[in-house]
mmCIF file of C-alpha atoms in Angstrom:
data_model
loop_
_atom_site.group_PDB
_atom_site.id
_atom_site.type_symbol
_atom_site.label_atom_id
_atom_site.label_comp_id
_atom_site.label_asym_id
_atom_site.label_seq_id
_atom_site.Cartn_x
_atom_site.Cartn_y
_atom_site.Cartn_z
ATOM 1 C CA MET A 27 -74.681 87.486 -10.317
ATOM 2 C CA THR A 28 -75.429 83.965 -9.501
ATOM 3 C CA GLY A 29 -75.707 82.622 -12.968
ATOM 4 C CA MET A 30 -72.060 83.911 -13.524
ATOM 5 C CA ARG A 31 -70.788 82.437 -10.513
ATOM 6 C CA LEU A 32 -72.110 78.821 -11.513
ATOM 7 C CA ALA A 33 -70.496 79.303 -14.657
ATOM 8 C CA ARG A 34 -66.956 80.182 -13.509
ATOM 9 C CA GLY A 35 -67.241 76.993 -11.017
ATOM 10 C CA GLY A 36 -68.259 74.936 -13.984
ATOM 11 C CA VAL A 37 -65.404 76.167 -16.123
ATOM 12 C CA ALA A 38 -62.737 75.805 -13.179
ATOM 13 C CA ALA A 39 -64.192 71.979 -12.368
ATOM 14 C CA ILE A 40 -63.955 71.224 -16.171
ATOM 15 C CA GLY A 41 -60.206 72.349 -16.072
ATOM 16 C CA LEU A 42 -59.373 70.425 -13.221
ATOM 17 C CA LEU A 43 -60.726 67.437 -14.710
ATOM 18 C CA ALA A 44 -58.676 67.948 -18.152
ATOM 19 C CA LEU A 45 -55.445 68.374 -15.902
ATOM 20 C CA ALA A 46 -56.250 64.986 -13.917
ATOM 21 C CA ALA A 47 -56.971 63.326 -17.381
ATOM 22 C CA GLY A 48 -54.067 64.456 -18.883
ATOM 23 C CA LEU A 49 -51.335 63.506 -15.639
ATOM 24 C CA SER A 50 -53.042 60.164 -15.937
ATOM 25 C CA GLY A 51 -52.452 59.775 -19.701
ATOM 26 C CA CYS A 52 -48.646 60.965 -19.346
ATOM 27 C CA LYS A 53 -48.240 58.213 -16.513
ATOM 28 C CA GLU A 54 -49.553 55.586 -18.561
ATOM 29 C CA THR A 55 -47.474 56.594 -21.547
ATOM 30 C CA HIS A 56 -44.232 56.555 -19.158
ATOM 31 C CA SER A 57 -45.272 52.846 -18.167
ATOM 32 C CA ALA A 58 -45.766 51.484 -21.143
ATOM 33 C CA ALA A 59 -42.465 52.735 -22.945
ATOM 34 C CA ALA A 60 -40.131 51.810 -19.730
ATOM 35 C CA PRO A 61 -41.356 48.714 -17.804
ATOM 36 C CA PRO A 62 -39.322 47.788 -14.809
ATOM 37 C CA GLU A 63 -36.256 45.566 -15.196
ATOM 38 C CA ALA A 64 -36.516 41.890 -13.645
ATOM 39 C CA GLU A 65 -34.442 41.183 -10.887
ATOM 40 C CA ALA A 66 -31.248 38.793 -11.380
ATOM 41 C CA ARG A 67 -31.734 35.660 -9.780
ATOM 42 C CA PRO A 68 -28.965 34.564 -7.355
ATOM 43 C CA VAL A 69 -27.468 31.244 -8.334
ATOM 44 C CA ARG A 70 -24.702 29.150 -7.072
ATOM 45 C CA VAL A 71 -21.951 27.785 -9.370
ATOM 46 C CA ALA A 72 -18.926 25.824 -9.772
ATOM 47 C CA THR A 73 -16.121 26.149 -12.268
ATOM 48 C CA VAL A 74 -15.355 23.421 -14.788
ATOM 49 C CA ALA A 75 -12.126 22.067 -14.251
ATOM 50 C CA LEU A 76 -11.069 19.143 -16.861
ATOM 51 C CA GLU A 77 -8.835 16.709 -15.906
ATOM 52 C CA PRO A 78 -7.718 13.396 -17.647
ATOM 53 C CA ALA A 79 -10.539 10.443 -17.247
ATOM 54 C CA THR A 80 -8.763 8.308 -14.813
ATOM 55 C CA ASP A 81 -10.602 5.531 -12.904
ATOM 56 C CA SER A 82 -9.027 5.258 -9.363
ATOM 57 C CA VAL A 83 -9.869 3.060 -6.423
ATOM 58 C CA ARG A 84 -8.148 3.501 -2.922
ATOM 59 C CA TYR A 85 -7.063 0.615 -0.661
ATOM 60 C CA PRO A 86 -6.053 0.912 3.237
ATOM 61 C CA ALA A 87 -2.669 -0.685 3.345
ATOM 62 C CA VAL A 88 0.093 -1.289 5.671
ATOM 63 C CA ILE A 89 4.150 -0.835 5.284
ATOM 64 C CA ARG A 90 5.783 -4.052 5.768
ATOM 65 C CA PRO A 91 9.588 -5.423 4.823
ATOM 66 C CA ARG A 92 9.734 -7.736 1.798
ATOM 67 C CA VAL A 93 11.881 -10.183 3.470
ATOM 68 C CA GLU A 94 10.969 -11.105 7.264
ATOM 69 C CA ALA A 95 12.553 -13.887 8.500
ATOM 70 C CA ASP A 96 12.017 -16.375 11.627
ATOM 71 C CA VAL A 97 15.361 -17.085 13.225
ATOM 72 C CA GLY A 98 16.112 -19.699 15.582
ATOM 73 C CA PHE A 99 19.269 -21.843 17.245
ATOM 74 C CA ARG A 100 20.340 -24.641 15.070
ATOM 75 C CA VAL A 101 20.784 -26.878 18.246
ATOM 76 C CA GLY A 102 18.522 -26.933 21.270
ATOM 77 C CA GLY A 103 19.317 -25.886 25.036
ATOM 78 C CA LYS A 104 18.841 -23.134 27.534
ATOM 79 C CA VAL A 105 19.089 -19.518 26.941
ATOM 80 C CA ILE A 106 21.519 -17.598 28.621
ATOM 81 C CA ALA A 107 21.497 -14.132 27.388
ATOM 82 C CA ARG A 108 19.433 -12.412 24.484
ATOM 83 C CA LEU A 109 21.770 -9.790 23.319
ATOM 84 C CA VAL A 110 19.125 -7.453 21.318
ATOM 85 C CA GLU A 111 15.701 -6.254 21.694
ATOM 86 C CA VAL A 112 12.829 -5.059 19.453
ATOM 87 C CA GLY A 113 13.579 -2.506 17.164
ATOM 88 C CA ALA A 114 17.708 -2.879 17.345
ATOM 89 C CA ARG A 115 19.314 -2.515 14.019
ATOM 90 C CA VAL A 116 21.586 -5.638 13.386
ATOM 91 C CA GLU A 117 24.579 -6.239 10.981
ATOM 92 C CA PRO A 118 25.885 -9.418 9.274
ATOM 93 C CA GLY A 119 27.579 -11.592 12.026
ATOM 94 C CA MET A 120 26.363 -9.602 15.149
ATOM 95 C CA ALA A 121 25.543 -11.878 18.145
ATOM 96 C CA LEU A 122 21.761 -12.016 18.984
ATOM 97 C CA ALA A 123 21.416 -14.458 21.766
ATOM 98 C CA LYS A 124 23.511 -17.184 23.269
ATOM 99 C CA LEU A 125 22.636 -20.886 24.665
ATOM 100 C CA ASP A 126 24.742 -22.652 27.503
ATOM 101 C CA PRO A 127 27.394 -24.211 25.845
ATOM 102 C CA THR A 128 28.435 -26.880 28.600
ATOM 103 C CA ASP A 129 26.689 -29.596 27.301
ATOM 104 C CA LEU A 130 28.191 -28.983 23.891
ATOM 105 C CA GLN A 131 31.617 -28.881 25.350
ATOM 106 C CA LEU A 132 31.104 -32.009 27.069
ATOM 107 C CA GLN A 133 30.080 -34.168 23.850
ATOM 108 C CA ILE A 134 32.993 -32.382 22.218
ATOM 109 C CA LYS A 135 35.121 -34.021 24.973
ATOM 110 C CA ALA A 136 33.686 -37.511 24.355
ATOM 111 C CA SER A 137 33.727 -37.492 20.689
ATOM 112 C CA GLN A 138 37.440 -36.484 20.850
ATOM 113 C CA ALA A 139 38.140 -39.472 23.043
ATOM 114 C CA GLN A 140 36.324 -41.863 20.601
ATOM 115 C CA LEU A 141 38.644 -40.181 17.889
ATOM 116 C CA ALA A 142 41.731 -41.112 19.936
ATOM 117 C CA SER A 143 40.525 -44.485 20.424
ATOM 118 C CA ALA A 144 39.626 -45.037 16.857
ATOM 119 C CA GLN A 145 43.220 -43.893 15.956
ATOM 120 C CA SER A 146 44.764 -46.166 18.053
ATOM 121 C CA ASP A 147 42.461 -48.737 16.644
ATOM 122 C CA ALA A 148 43.371 -48.049 13.371
ATOM 123 C CA ALA A 149 47.290 -47.839 13.927
ATOM 124 C CA ASN A 150 47.038 -51.494 15.548
ATOM 125 C CA ALA A 151 45.053 -52.757 12.541
ATOM 126 C CA ARG A 152 47.566 -51.023 10.033
ATOM 127 C CA ASN A 153 50.442 -52.804 11.869
ATOM 128 C CA ASP A 154 48.936 -56.050 12.024
ATOM 129 C CA PHE A 155 48.105 -55.693 8.338
ATOM 130 C CA ALA A 156 51.650 -54.997 7.534
ATOM 131 C CA ARG A 157 53.079 -58.281 9.323
ATOM 132 C CA TYR A 158 50.425 -60.660 7.408
ATOM 133 C CA SER A 159 50.998 -58.780 4.460
ATOM 134 C CA SER A 160 55.021 -59.688 4.670
ATOM 135 C CA LEU A 161 53.925 -63.290 5.841
ATOM 136 C CA ARG A 162 51.526 -63.697 2.705
ATOM 137 C CA GLN A 163 54.537 -62.760 0.400
ATOM 138 C CA GLY A 164 56.378 -65.868 1.963
ATOM 139 C CA GLU A 165 53.636 -67.827 1.713
ATOM 140 C CA TRP A 166 53.697 -68.569 5.495
ATOM 141 C CA THR A 167 49.651 -67.465 6.000
ATOM 142 C CA THR A 168 46.822 -68.301 3.913
ATOM 143 C CA ARG A 169 44.552 -65.745 2.062
ATOM 144 C CA GLN A 170 41.585 -66.128 3.743
ATOM 145 C CA GLU A 171 43.735 -64.568 6.837
ATOM 146 C CA TYR A 172 44.771 -61.909 4.717
ATOM 147 C CA ASP A 173 41.886 -60.718 3.761
ATOM 148 C CA ARG A 174 40.612 -60.741 7.196
ATOM 149 C CA ARG A 175 43.547 -58.552 8.138
ATOM 150 C CA LYS A 176 42.598 -56.234 5.218
ATOM 151 C CA THR A 177 39.080 -55.856 6.467
ATOM 152 C CA ALA A 178 39.823 -55.178 9.816
ATOM 153 C CA LEU A 179 42.257 -52.270 8.386
ATOM 154 C CA ASP A 180 39.508 -50.665 6.643
ATOM 155 C CA LYS A 181 36.959 -50.727 9.103
ATOM 156 C CA ALA A 182 39.318 -49.132 11.699
ATOM 157 C CA GLU A 183 40.197 -46.346 9.435
ATOM 158 C CA ALA A 184 36.649 -46.088 8.266
ATOM 159 C CA ARG A 185 35.703 -45.773 12.096
ATOM 160 C CA VAL A 186 38.187 -42.611 12.456
ATOM 161 C CA ARG A 187 36.846 -40.938 9.521
ATOM 162 C CA GLU A 188 33.124 -41.626 11.351
ATOM 163 C CA VAL A 189 34.419 -40.059 14.640
ATOM 164 C CA GLU A 190 36.238 -37.016 12.815
ATOM 165 C CA ALA A 191 32.789 -36.265 11.122
ATOM 166 C CA GLN A 192 31.047 -36.503 14.473
ATOM 167 C CA LEU A 193 33.586 -33.950 16.071
ATOM 168 C CA ARG A 194 32.929 -31.670 13.389
ATOM 169 C CA VAL A 195 29.102 -31.497 13.745
ATOM 170 C CA LEU A 196 29.898 -31.214 17.291
ATOM 171 C CA THR A 197 32.307 -28.127 16.964
ATOM 172 C CA ASN A 198 29.618 -26.562 14.679
ATOM 173 C CA SER A 199 27.200 -27.015 16.838
ATOM 174 C CA MET A 200 29.254 -25.147 19.455
ATOM 175 C CA GLN A 201 29.486 -22.322 17.081
ATOM 176 C CA TYR A 202 25.591 -22.312 16.311
ATOM 177 C CA ALA A 203 25.112 -21.876 20.204
ATOM 178 C CA THR A 204 25.639 -18.191 19.470
ATOM 179 C CA LEU A 205 22.635 -16.752 17.274
ATOM 180 C CA VAL A 206 24.552 -14.508 14.725
ATOM 181 C CA ALA A 207 22.477 -12.237 11.911
ATOM 182 C CA ASP A 208 22.949 -13.237 8.354
ATOM 183 C CA GLU A 209 21.933 -9.995 7.016
ATOM 184 C CA ALA A 210 21.100 -6.382 8.154
ATOM 185 C CA GLY A 211 18.207 -5.625 9.423
ATOM 186 C CA VAL A 212 15.541 -4.575 12.286
ATOM 187 C CA VAL A 213 14.533 -6.927 14.831
ATOM 188 C CA THR A 214 10.771 -6.853 14.656
ATOM 189 C CA ALA A 215 10.031 -9.318 17.655
ATOM 190 C CA ALA A 216 11.549 -11.244 20.622
ATOM 191 C CA LEU A 217 10.353 -14.772 21.373
ATOM 192 C CA VAL A 218 12.735 -16.245 24.087
ATOM 193 C CA GLU A 219 14.128 -14.826 27.087
ATOM 194 C CA PRO A 220 16.990 -15.948 29.338
ATOM 195 C CA GLY A 221 16.321 -19.087 31.242
ATOM 196 C CA GLN A 222 14.073 -20.632 28.393
ATOM 197 C CA VAL A 223 15.086 -23.969 27.142
ATOM 198 C CA VAL A 224 14.482 -24.045 23.197
ATOM 199 C CA ALA A 225 14.203 -26.773 20.825
ATOM 200 C CA GLN A 226 16.358 -27.074 17.644
ATOM 201 C CA GLY A 227 14.946 -24.722 15.018
ATOM 202 C CA GLN A 228 12.306 -23.009 17.381
ATOM 203 C CA THR A 229 11.688 -19.214 16.716
ATOM 204 C CA ALA A 230 13.894 -17.303 18.777
ATOM 205 C CA LEU A 231 13.676 -13.451 17.045
ATOM 206 C CA ARG A 232 12.175 -12.268 14.107
ATOM 207 C CA VAL A 233 13.937 -9.987 11.827
ATOM 208 C CA ALA A 234 13.055 -7.736 9.138
ATOM 209 C CA ARG A 235 15.534 -7.318 6.398
ATOM 210 C CA LEU A 236 16.777 -3.777 5.408
ATOM 211 C CA GLY A 237 16.109 -2.630 1.764
ATOM 212 C CA ALA A 238 12.741 -3.240 -0.421
ATOM 213 C CA VAL A 239 9.566 -2.539 1.743
ATOM 214 C CA GLU A 240 6.129 -3.021 0.292
ATOM 215 C CA ALA A 241 2.476 -1.963 1.181
ATOM 216 C CA VAL A 242 0.345 -4.923 1.692
ATOM 217 C CA ALA A 243 -3.317 -4.356 0.828
ATOM 218 C CA ASN A 244 -6.569 -6.525 0.558
ATOM 219 C CA ILE A 245 -8.548 -6.236 -2.749
ATOM 220 C CA PRO A 246 -12.242 -7.043 -3.386
ATOM 221 C CA GLU A 247 -12.260 -9.849 -5.696
ATOM 222 C CA GLN A 248 -14.635 -7.868 -8.094
ATOM 223 C CA GLN A 249 -11.710 -5.382 -8.471
ATOM 224 C CA LEU A 250 -9.237 -8.120 -9.011
ATOM 225 C CA GLY A 251 -8.899 -8.530 -12.348
ATOM 226 C CA ASP A 252 -7.628 -5.164 -13.837
ATOM 227 C CA LEU A 253 -5.423 -4.386 -10.937
ATOM 228 C CA PRO A 254 -2.257 -5.721 -12.775
ATOM 229 C CA LYS A 255 -3.045 -2.880 -15.514
ATOM 230 C CA ARG A 256 -3.580 -0.174 -12.884
ATOM 231 C CA ARG A 257 -0.882 2.388 -12.274
ATOM 232 C CA LEU A 258 -0.158 1.984 -8.408
ATOM 233 C CA SER A 259 1.009 4.718 -5.929
ATOM 234 C CA VAL A 260 1.257 4.730 -2.252
ATOM 235 C CA GLU A 261 0.733 7.707 0.230
ATOM 236 C CA LEU A 262 1.661 7.634 3.753
ATOM 237 C CA TRP A 263 -1.039 8.576 6.269
ATOM 238 C CA SER A 264 1.846 10.676 8.221
ATOM 239 C CA GLN A 265 2.894 12.226 4.856
ATOM 240 C CA PRO A 266 -0.407 13.397 3.136
ATOM 241 C CA GLY A 267 0.025 14.499 -0.186
ATOM 242 C CA SER A 268 3.019 12.624 -1.187
ATOM 243 C CA ALA A 269 2.484 9.761 -3.362
ATOM 244 C CA VAL A 270 5.097 6.962 -3.935
ATOM 245 C CA PRO A 271 5.047 5.048 -7.044
ATOM 246 C CA GLY A 272 4.862 1.110 -6.571
ATOM 247 C CA THR A 273 5.087 -2.131 -8.495
ATOM 248 C CA LEU A 274 2.880 -4.952 -7.848
ATOM 249 C CA ARG A 275 5.220 -7.670 -6.942
ATOM 250 C CA GLU A 276 2.684 -10.347 -5.432
ATOM 251 C CA LEU A 277 -1.164 -11.161 -5.719
ATOM 252 C CA SER A 278 -2.504 -13.856 -3.615
ATOM 253 C CA PRO A 279 -4.028 -16.710 -5.540
ATOM 254 C CA SER A 280 -6.801 -17.654 -2.826
ATOM 255 C CA ALA A 281 -8.918 -15.487 -0.942
ATOM 256 C CA ASP A 282 -8.918 -14.934 2.949
ATOM 257 C CA PRO A 283 -11.485 -17.248 4.599
ATOM 258 C CA GLY A 284 -12.558 -14.341 6.750
ATOM 259 C CA THR A 285 -12.680 -11.311 4.640
ATOM 260 C CA ARG A 286 -12.768 -12.872 1.040
ATOM 261 C CA THR A 287 -10.346 -10.406 -0.522
ATOM 262 C CA TYR A 288 -6.999 -11.178 -1.899
ATOM 263 C CA GLN A 289 -3.857 -9.851 -0.651
ATOM 264 C CA ALA A 290 -1.531 -7.748 -2.882
ATOM 265 C CA LYS A 291 2.234 -6.606 -2.247
ATOM 266 C CA ILE A 292 3.216 -3.729 -3.679
ATOM 267 C CA THR A 293 6.938 -2.813 -3.614
ATOM 268 C CA LEU A 294 7.637 1.038 -2.889
ATOM 269 C CA ASP A 295 10.029 1.937 -6.037
ATOM 270 C CA ASN A 296 11.386 5.181 -3.984
ATOM 271 C CA PRO A 297 10.742 4.876 -0.299
ATOM 272 C CA PRO A 298 10.719 8.053 1.569
ATOM 273 C CA PRO A 299 13.010 8.948 4.338
ATOM 274 C CA GLY A 300 11.325 8.227 7.690
ATOM 275 C CA LEU A 301 9.517 5.452 6.613
ATOM 276 C CA GLN A 302 8.978 2.999 9.120
ATOM 277 C CA LEU A 303 7.833 -0.673 9.500
ATOM 278 C CA GLY A 304 3.930 -0.928 10.608
ATOM 279 C CA MET A 305 2.687 2.668 9.271
ATOM 280 C CA THR A 306 -0.706 2.931 7.647
ATOM 281 C CA ALA A 307 -0.900 4.090 4.047
ATOM 282 C CA THR A 308 -3.572 4.286 1.212
ATOM 283 C CA VAL A 309 -2.670 2.564 -2.046
ATOM 284 C CA THR A 310 -4.191 4.145 -4.915
ATOM 285 C CA ALA A 311 -5.139 2.140 -8.344
ATOM 286 C CA ALA A 312 -5.541 4.344 -11.292
ATOM 287 C CA LEU A 313 -6.552 3.431 -14.457
ATOM 288 C CA ASP A 314 -6.443 6.126 -17.712
ATOM 289 C CA HIS A 315 -9.057 6.000 -20.214
ATOM 290 C CA GLY A 316 -8.211 8.810 -22.508
ATOM 291 C CA GLY A 317 -10.017 12.191 -22.891
ATOM 292 C CA LEU A 318 -10.805 14.738 -20.238
ATOM 293 C CA VAL A 319 -13.557 14.998 -17.709
ATOM 294 C CA ALA A 320 -15.015 16.957 -15.223
ATOM 295 C CA ARG A 321 -16.109 16.471 -11.829
ATOM 296 C CA LEU A 322 -19.377 18.228 -10.984
ATOM 297 C CA PRO A 323 -21.806 17.769 -8.080
ATOM 298 C CA ILE A 324 -24.945 15.627 -8.853
ATOM 299 C CA SER A 325 -27.145 18.838 -7.884
ATOM 300 C CA ALA A 326 -26.052 20.676 -11.012
ATOM 301 C CA LEU A 327 -27.651 17.763 -13.483
ATOM 302 C CA THR A 328 -31.104 18.410 -14.779
ATOM 303 C CA GLN A 329 -32.861 17.099 -18.046
ATOM 304 C CA ARG A 330 -33.405 18.013 -21.701
ATOM 305 C CA GLU A 331 -35.368 15.775 -23.849
ATOM 306 C CA GLN A 332 -34.678 13.105 -21.491
ATOM 307 C CA LYS A 333 -30.946 13.377 -21.324
ATOM 308 C CA PRO A 334 -28.684 14.985 -19.020
ATOM 309 C CA ALA A 335 -27.880 18.756 -19.110
ATOM 310 C CA VAL A 336 -26.345 21.489 -16.991
ATOM 311 C CA TRP A 337 -27.111 25.140 -16.989
ATOM 312 C CA VAL A 338 -24.301 26.983 -17.979
ATOM 313 C CA LEU A 339 -23.619 30.905 -17.426
ATOM 314 C CA SER A 340 -23.029 33.083 -20.780
ATOM 315 C CA GLN A 341 -19.551 33.822 -21.417
ATOM 316 C CA ALA A 342 -20.103 37.410 -20.529
ATOM 317 C CA ALA A 343 -21.559 36.688 -17.110
ATOM 318 C CA GLY A 344 -18.562 34.435 -16.580
ATOM 319 C CA SER A 345 -15.995 37.148 -17.668
ATOM 320 C CA GLN A 346 -18.024 40.057 -15.954
ATOM 321 C CA ALA A 347 -17.997 37.951 -12.626
ATOM 322 C CA GLY A 348 -14.596 36.822 -12.822
ATOM 323 C CA SER A 349 -13.365 40.453 -13.604
ATOM 324 C CA GLN A 350 -15.319 42.187 -11.167
ATOM 325 C CA GLY A 351 -15.416 39.801 -8.390
ATOM 326 C CA ASP A 352 -18.871 41.136 -7.845
ATOM 327 C CA ALA A 353 -21.570 39.218 -6.218
ATOM 328 C CA HIS A 354 -24.351 40.985 -8.346
ATOM 329 C CA ALA A 355 -22.921 40.792 -11.649
ATOM 330 C CA ALA A 356 -25.312 39.442 -13.858
ATOM 331 C CA GLY A 357 -25.835 37.132 -16.977
ATOM 332 C CA THR A 358 -28.016 34.702 -18.830
ATOM 333 C CA LEU A 359 -28.264 30.811 -18.789
ATOM 334 C CA GLU A 360 -28.084 28.180 -21.297
ATOM 335 C CA LEU A 361 -29.027 24.753 -20.858
ATOM 336 C CA ARG A 362 -26.373 22.514 -22.487
ATOM 337 C CA PRO A 363 -26.501 18.766 -22.818
ATOM 338 C CA VAL A 364 -23.764 16.666 -21.444
ATOM 339 C CA ALA A 365 -22.649 13.061 -21.289
ATOM 340 C CA VAL A 366 -22.053 11.336 -17.846
ATOM 341 C CA ALA A 367 -19.475 8.762 -17.840
ATOM 342 C CA ALA A 368 -19.876 7.891 -14.040
ATOM 343 C CA TYR A 369 -20.982 8.739 -10.736
ATOM 344 C CA ALA A 370 -18.793 8.937 -7.808
ATOM 345 C CA GLY A 371 -20.287 9.514 -4.431
ATOM 346 C CA ASP A 372 -22.142 12.677 -4.664
ATOM 347 C CA LEU A 373 -20.034 13.636 -7.756
ATOM 348 C CA ALA A 374 -20.973 13.092 -11.480
ATOM 349 C CA ILE A 375 -18.108 12.565 -13.961
ATOM 350 C CA VAL A 376 -18.994 14.261 -16.973
ATOM 351 C CA ALA A 377 -17.329 13.357 -20.147
ATOM 352 C CA GLY A 378 -18.388 15.870 -22.877
ATOM 353 C CA GLY A 379 -20.277 19.190 -23.389
ATOM 354 C CA LEU A 380 -18.062 21.303 -21.224
ATOM 355 C CA LYS A 381 -15.172 23.532 -21.769
ATOM 356 C CA ASP A 382 -12.221 24.278 -19.263
ATOM 357 C CA GLY A 383 -13.191 27.284 -17.308
ATOM 358 C CA GLU A 384 -16.790 27.617 -17.615
ATOM 359 C CA ARG A 385 -19.533 28.079 -14.877
ATOM 360 C CA VAL A 386 -22.094 25.637 -14.146
ATOM 361 C CA VAL A 387 -25.397 26.157 -11.826
ATOM 362 C CA THR A 388 -25.292 23.829 -9.005
ATOM 363 C CA ALA A 389 -28.317 24.308 -6.947
ATOM 364 C CA GLY A 390 -31.655 25.006 -7.979
ATOM 365 C CA VAL A 391 -31.527 23.636 -11.252
ATOM 366 C CA HIS A 392 -35.090 22.761 -11.891
ATOM 367 C CA LYS A 393 -36.535 26.308 -11.142
ATOM 368 C CA LEU A 394 -34.452 28.227 -13.885
ATOM 369 C CA ASP A 395 -35.393 28.976 -17.502
ATOM 370 C CA ALA A 396 -33.294 29.517 -20.768
ATOM 371 C CA GLY A 397 -32.352 33.072 -21.094
ATOM 372 C CA GLN A 398 -33.078 33.824 -17.390
ATOM 373 C CA LYS A 399 -30.808 36.720 -15.973
ATOM 374 C CA VAL A 400 -29.070 35.451 -12.960
ATOM 375 C CA ARG A 401 -25.985 36.682 -10.783
ATOM 376 C CA VAL A 402 -23.455 34.689 -9.018
ATOM 377 C CA TRP A 403 -23.983 34.260 -5.402
ATOM 378 C CA THR A 404 -21.329 34.495 -2.890
ATOM 379 C CA GLU A 405 -20.883 33.663 0.574
ATOM 380 C CA PRO A 406 -21.214 36.772 2.650
ATOM 381 C CA ALA A 407 -18.123 38.109 4.594
ATOM 382 C CA ARG A 408 -18.182 37.045 8.342
#
C-alpha cells in the first residue's frame, strides 16, 4: 500500500512538471513571435513655407514735409500781431503776422515830400534850359553856358527818378509789414510774439508746404552702397501692416558727426489718409535675390557629413497628422541635407532641399535617428 501511494505521488509530480514546462514553452514561443511595439517619440515640428528670397533691412524713420520754409518779414520792426498758431492751415495770400507800420508811413511821407521838391527843381531846370536854348539859337549866349544848363536839367530829372524809386521801395516795405503765406501749408513753429522787435529777414514762422511728404531715416555706412538698388516701403507705427511704397529722393553725401550715419529721404508715393507730420514710421529696404527660401528656427539644424541637415517627417506622417489633427499620429524621420543661405537672428534662411508644406523637427534634433517613429506633439489645451 505504501509503495502504491509513492508511485501515484511520483506520477502526479511528473505531470505537474510537464505541464509547467509546456506553459513556459508556449510563453517563450509567443514572445519571440510578437515583440512589443516601440512607442513613437513626440517631437515639435514646423511646416515649411517657401517664400521669395528677399534680403530686407528696417530703419526707424520720422515723417517730414518735403519743403519746410522759415518765413520772416522783409523789413524790420515791432510785431503787433501774430494771426496764426502752430498747426494752423494757411492758404496763399493769407496774413500770418503784422508789424507796426508807423515808421514806414512816416518814411513814405518824407519820400513823397522829397519827390515833390525834386519835381519842382526839375521843372525849374527845364524852363531855364528852354530859355538858354532859344538864346543859343540867336548866338546870345555861349556854348559852355548852354551845356551847363543842359547838365543841370539832366541832374534834376535823374533826381526825380531816384526819389520815385525810393518811394516805390517804401511803398513795398509798407506791404511787407504784413507777413503773408506764399503757398498752402501748415504752421509747424511760431518764433515771434506780439511786442517783439524783429530784424529784417529774421525767422518768424516755420511753414510746411502741403503735398509731398517723406520719411527721413538714418542709414549705417555699411548698408549705404546698395540702398539705391533696394525696393523701399514705409510703414506707419499708427497703421501697422499697411506699407506705402516709397522712392529715394535724397541721400546725404556726408555722415552725421554724432551718429556716423547718413540721412536718407524717402518720398511717399501715395500717402495714406490720416498721415500727420512728425509721425514715427519704419522704412523697409528689400533686395530680391531670386528663388525661394524657407525660414526655420536654428534649433532645427543638425549635420550630415559635416554639412547642414534637417529631420523631415515622412509624407505619410505629415498627411496623417494633417488629416486627423491627432497629437499621437506617428510617422518616420528622414535626415535631409539642406543649403543655408544666411542667418537672421534665431532663424536660418534655407535656400534648398525642402518643399513647401513639409514638416521639419525643430527641437531635440541631436537625439533622433533615421527611420525612428515619431508623433507630432501639440500643446495641451488649457
